[in-house]
mmCIF file of C-alpha atoms in Angstrom:
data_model
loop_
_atom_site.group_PDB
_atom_site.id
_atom_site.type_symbol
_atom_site.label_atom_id
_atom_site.label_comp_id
_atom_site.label_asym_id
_atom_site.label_seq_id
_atom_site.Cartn_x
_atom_site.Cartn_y
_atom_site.Cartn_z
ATOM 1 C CA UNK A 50 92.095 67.062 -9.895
ATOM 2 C CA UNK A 51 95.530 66.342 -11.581
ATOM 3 C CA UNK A 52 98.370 68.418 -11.883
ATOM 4 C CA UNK A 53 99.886 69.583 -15.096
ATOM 5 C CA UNK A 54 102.812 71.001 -16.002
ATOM 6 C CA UNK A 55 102.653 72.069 -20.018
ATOM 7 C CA UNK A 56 106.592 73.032 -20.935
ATOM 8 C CA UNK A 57 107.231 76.551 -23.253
ATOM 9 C CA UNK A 58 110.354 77.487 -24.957
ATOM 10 C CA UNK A 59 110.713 80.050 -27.540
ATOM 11 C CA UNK A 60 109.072 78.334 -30.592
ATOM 12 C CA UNK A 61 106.747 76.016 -29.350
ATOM 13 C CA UNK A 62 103.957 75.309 -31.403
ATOM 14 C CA UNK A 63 101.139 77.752 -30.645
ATOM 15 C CA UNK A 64 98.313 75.360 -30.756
ATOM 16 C CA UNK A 65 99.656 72.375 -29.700
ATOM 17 C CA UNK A 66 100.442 74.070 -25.757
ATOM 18 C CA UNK A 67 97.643 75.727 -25.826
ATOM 19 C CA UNK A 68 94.585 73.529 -27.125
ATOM 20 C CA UNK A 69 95.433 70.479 -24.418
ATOM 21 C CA UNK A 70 95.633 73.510 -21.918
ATOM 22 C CA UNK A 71 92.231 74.845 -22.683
ATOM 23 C CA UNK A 72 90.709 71.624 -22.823
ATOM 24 C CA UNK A 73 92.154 69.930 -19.671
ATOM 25 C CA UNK A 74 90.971 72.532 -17.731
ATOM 26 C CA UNK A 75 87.506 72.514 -19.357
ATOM 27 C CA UNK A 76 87.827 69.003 -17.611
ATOM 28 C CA UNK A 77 88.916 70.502 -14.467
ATOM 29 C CA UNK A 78 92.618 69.627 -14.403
ATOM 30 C CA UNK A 79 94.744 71.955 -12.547
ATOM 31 C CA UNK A 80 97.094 72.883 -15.289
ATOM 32 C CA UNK A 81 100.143 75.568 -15.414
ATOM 33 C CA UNK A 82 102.318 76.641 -18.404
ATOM 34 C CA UNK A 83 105.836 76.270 -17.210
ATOM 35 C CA UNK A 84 108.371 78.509 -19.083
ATOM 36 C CA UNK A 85 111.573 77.033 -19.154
ATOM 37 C CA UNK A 86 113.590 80.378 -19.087
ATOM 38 C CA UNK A 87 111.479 83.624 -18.780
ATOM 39 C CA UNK A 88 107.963 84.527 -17.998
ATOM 40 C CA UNK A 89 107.404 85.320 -21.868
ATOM 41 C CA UNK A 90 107.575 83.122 -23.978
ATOM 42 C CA UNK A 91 107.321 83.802 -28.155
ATOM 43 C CA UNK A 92 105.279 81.351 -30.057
ATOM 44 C CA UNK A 93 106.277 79.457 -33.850
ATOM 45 C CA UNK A 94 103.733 81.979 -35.064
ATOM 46 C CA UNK A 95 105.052 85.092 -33.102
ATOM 47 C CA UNK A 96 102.289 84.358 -30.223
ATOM 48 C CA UNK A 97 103.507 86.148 -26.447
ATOM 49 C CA UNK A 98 102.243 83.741 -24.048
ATOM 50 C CA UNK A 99 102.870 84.539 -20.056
ATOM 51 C CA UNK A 100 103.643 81.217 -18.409
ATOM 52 C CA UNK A 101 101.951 80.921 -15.115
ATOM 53 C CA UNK A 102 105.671 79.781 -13.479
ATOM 54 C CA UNK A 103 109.387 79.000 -14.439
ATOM 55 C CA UNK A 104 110.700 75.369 -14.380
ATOM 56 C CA UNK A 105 112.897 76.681 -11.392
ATOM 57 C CA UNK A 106 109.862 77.428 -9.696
ATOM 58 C CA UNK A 107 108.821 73.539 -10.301
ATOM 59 C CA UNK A 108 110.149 71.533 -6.713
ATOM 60 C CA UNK A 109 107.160 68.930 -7.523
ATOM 61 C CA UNK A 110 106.338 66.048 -9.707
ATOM 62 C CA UNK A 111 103.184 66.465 -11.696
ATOM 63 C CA UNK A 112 100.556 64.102 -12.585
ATOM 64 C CA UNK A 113 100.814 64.819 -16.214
ATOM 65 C CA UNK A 114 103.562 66.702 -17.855
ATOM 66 C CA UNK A 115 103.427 67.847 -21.788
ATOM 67 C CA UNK A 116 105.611 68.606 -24.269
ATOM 68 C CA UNK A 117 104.293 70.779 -26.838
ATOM 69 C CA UNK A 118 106.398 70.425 -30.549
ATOM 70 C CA UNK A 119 107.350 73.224 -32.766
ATOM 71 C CA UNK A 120 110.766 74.351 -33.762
ATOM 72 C CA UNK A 121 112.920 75.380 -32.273
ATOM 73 C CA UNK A 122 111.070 75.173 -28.938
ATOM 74 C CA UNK A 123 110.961 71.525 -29.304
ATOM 75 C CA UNK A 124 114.959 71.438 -30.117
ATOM 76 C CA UNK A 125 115.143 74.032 -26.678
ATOM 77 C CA UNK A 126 113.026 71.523 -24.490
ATOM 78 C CA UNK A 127 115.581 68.620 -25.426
ATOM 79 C CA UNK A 128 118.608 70.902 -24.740
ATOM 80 C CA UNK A 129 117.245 71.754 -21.095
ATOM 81 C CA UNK A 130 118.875 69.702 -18.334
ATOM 82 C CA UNK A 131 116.411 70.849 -16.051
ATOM 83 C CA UNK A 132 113.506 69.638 -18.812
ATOM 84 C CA UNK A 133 114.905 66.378 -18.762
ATOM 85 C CA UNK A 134 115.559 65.996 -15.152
ATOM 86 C CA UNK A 135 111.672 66.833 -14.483
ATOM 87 C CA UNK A 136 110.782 64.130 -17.072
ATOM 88 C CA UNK A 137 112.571 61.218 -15.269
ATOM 89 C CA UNK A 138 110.934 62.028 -12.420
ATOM 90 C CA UNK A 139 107.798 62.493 -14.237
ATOM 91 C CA UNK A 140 108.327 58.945 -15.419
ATOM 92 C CA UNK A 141 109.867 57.427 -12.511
ATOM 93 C CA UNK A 142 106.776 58.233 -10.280
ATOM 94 C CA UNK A 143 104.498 56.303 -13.007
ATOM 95 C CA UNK A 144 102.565 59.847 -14.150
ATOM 96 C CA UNK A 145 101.575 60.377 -17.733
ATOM 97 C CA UNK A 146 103.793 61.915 -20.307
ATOM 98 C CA UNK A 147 102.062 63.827 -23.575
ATOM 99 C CA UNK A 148 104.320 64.971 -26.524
ATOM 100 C CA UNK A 149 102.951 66.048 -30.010
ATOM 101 C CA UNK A 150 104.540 66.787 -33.049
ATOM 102 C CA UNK A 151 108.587 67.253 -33.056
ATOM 103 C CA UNK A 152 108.444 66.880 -28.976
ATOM 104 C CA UNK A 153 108.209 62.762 -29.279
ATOM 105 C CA UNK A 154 112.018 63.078 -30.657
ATOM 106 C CA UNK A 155 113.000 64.036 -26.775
ATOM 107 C CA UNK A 156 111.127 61.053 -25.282
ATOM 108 C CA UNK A 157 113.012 58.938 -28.050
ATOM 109 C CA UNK A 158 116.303 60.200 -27.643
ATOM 110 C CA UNK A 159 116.399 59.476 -24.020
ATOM 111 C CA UNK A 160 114.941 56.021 -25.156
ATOM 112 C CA UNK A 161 112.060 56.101 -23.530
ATOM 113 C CA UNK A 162 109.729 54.992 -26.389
ATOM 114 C CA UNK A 163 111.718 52.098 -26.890
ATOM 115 C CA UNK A 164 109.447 49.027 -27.882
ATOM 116 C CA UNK A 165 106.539 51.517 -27.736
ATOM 117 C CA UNK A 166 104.276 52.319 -29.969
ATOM 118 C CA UNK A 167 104.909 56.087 -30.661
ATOM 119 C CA UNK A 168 104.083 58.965 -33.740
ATOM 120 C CA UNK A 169 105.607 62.234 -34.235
ATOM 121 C CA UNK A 170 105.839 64.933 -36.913
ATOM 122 C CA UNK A 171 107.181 63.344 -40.427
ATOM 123 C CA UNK A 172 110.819 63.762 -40.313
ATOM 124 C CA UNK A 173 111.167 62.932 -36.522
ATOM 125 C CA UNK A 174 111.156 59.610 -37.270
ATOM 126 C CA UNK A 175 114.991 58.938 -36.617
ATOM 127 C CA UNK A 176 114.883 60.539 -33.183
ATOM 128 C CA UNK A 177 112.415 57.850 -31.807
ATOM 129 C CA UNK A 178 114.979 55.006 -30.758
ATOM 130 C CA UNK A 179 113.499 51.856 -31.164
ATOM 131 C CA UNK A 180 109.983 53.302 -30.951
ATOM 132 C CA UNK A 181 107.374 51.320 -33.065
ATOM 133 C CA UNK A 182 106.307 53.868 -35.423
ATOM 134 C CA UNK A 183 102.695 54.182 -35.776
ATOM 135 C CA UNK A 184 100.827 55.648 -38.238
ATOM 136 C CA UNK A 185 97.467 56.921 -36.333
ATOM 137 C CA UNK A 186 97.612 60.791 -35.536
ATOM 138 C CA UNK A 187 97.284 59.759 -31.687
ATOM 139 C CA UNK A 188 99.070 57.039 -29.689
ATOM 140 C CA UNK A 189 99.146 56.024 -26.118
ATOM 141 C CA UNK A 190 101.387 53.247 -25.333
ATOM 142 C CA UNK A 191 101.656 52.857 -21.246
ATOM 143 C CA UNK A 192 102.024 56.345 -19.455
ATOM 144 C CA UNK A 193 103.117 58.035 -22.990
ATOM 145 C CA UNK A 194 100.758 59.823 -25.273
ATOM 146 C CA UNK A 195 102.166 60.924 -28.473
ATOM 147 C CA UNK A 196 100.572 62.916 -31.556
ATOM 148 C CA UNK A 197 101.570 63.577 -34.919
ATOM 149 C CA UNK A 198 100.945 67.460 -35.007
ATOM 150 C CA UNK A 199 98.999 70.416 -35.195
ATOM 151 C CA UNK A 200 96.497 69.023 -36.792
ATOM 152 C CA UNK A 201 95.206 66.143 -34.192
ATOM 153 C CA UNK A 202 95.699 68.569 -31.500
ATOM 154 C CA UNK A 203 92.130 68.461 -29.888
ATOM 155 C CA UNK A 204 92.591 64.432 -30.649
ATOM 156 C CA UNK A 205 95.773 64.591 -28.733
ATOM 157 C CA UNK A 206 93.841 66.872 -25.983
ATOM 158 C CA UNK A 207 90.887 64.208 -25.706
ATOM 159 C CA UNK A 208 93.350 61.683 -24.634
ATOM 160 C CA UNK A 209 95.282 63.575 -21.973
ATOM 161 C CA UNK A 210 91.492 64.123 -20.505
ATOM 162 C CA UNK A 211 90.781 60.729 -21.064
ATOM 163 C CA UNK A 212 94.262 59.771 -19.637
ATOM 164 C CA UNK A 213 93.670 61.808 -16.455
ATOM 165 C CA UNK A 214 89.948 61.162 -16.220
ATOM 166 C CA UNK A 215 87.979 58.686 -17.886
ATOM 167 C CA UNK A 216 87.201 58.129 -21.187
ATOM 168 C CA UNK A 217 83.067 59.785 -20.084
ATOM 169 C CA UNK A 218 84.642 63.369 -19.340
ATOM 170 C CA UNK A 219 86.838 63.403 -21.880
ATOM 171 C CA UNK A 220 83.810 62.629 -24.419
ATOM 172 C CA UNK A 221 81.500 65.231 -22.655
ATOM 173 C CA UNK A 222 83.873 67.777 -22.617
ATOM 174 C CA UNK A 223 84.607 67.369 -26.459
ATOM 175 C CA UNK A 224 80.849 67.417 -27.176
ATOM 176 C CA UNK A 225 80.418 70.732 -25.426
ATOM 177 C CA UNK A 226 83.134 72.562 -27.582
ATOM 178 C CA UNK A 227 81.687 70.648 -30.936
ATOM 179 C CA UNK A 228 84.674 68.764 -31.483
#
């Protein structure tokens, strides 16, 4: 069972934290949603979600850690030291890295995506530094797994299972919700 650490900040894109945590753990990842201020955190939409921790309470690496998009919460993630300090280690120890929508823009600015293939939200574009832009709704290049929005989120959420699993569990667990 892998860990996962999903990131919140006020604004985050409702779906897009919440769909890859329902299905990873339908695939029996251990996952926790890790507010980067306060337990609460407010939705795009105006959604109160209670994260299970705070990102002070994080003094581990995790196997998987995801960046959900939305504005401003994607904008919030990227002004968080602490956010960014997690994801070089995240990186550093070789784990897997999922951001969808606006949230690609932080991997790019720190120029991580650099001769990778990468998507994001249209607009983002700019923000991914040397990234080879792709124009599939769902890209994994290496330990990164990018996705161009709300709308692939279950796409996105099949490969983070298939990422942490195999590509088997991820399949079965999309067939049992109908996706």
């Amino acid at each position: 069972m892998a860990k996962v650490y999903v990131l919140l900040a006020d604004g985050f894109e409702e779906i897009e934290a919440l769909c890859p945590v329902d299905v990873l753990r339908r695939g029996g990842q251990e996952v926790q949603l890790v507010s980067i201020d306060t337990y609460e955190v407010k939705g795009a939409r105006g959604v109160r979600v209670l994260a299970d921790i705070t990102l002070d309470q994080v003094h581990d690496v995790p196997d998987m850690l995801i960046l959900p998009g939305g504005m401003p919460g994607a904008k919030y993630l990227d002004e968080s030291h602490a956010v960014h300090a997690l994801l070089q280690k995240t990186i550093e120890a070789g784990n897997l890295v999922g951001a969808i929508c606006a949230a690609p823009m932080i991997l790019g600015k720190a120029g991580y995506l650099s001769g990778r293939r990468a998507v994001c939200y249209p607009g983002f574009e700019q923000d991914l530094s040397g990234a080879i832009l792709s124009d599939e709704r769902v890209v994994r290049d290496g330990p990164f797994i990018t996705a161009c929005g709300m709308g692939a989120a279950l796409a996105f959420s099949e490969a983070l299972l298939g990422a942490l699993t195999d590509a088997a569990t991820a399949k079965r667990v999309m067939e049992q919700v109908l996706a």
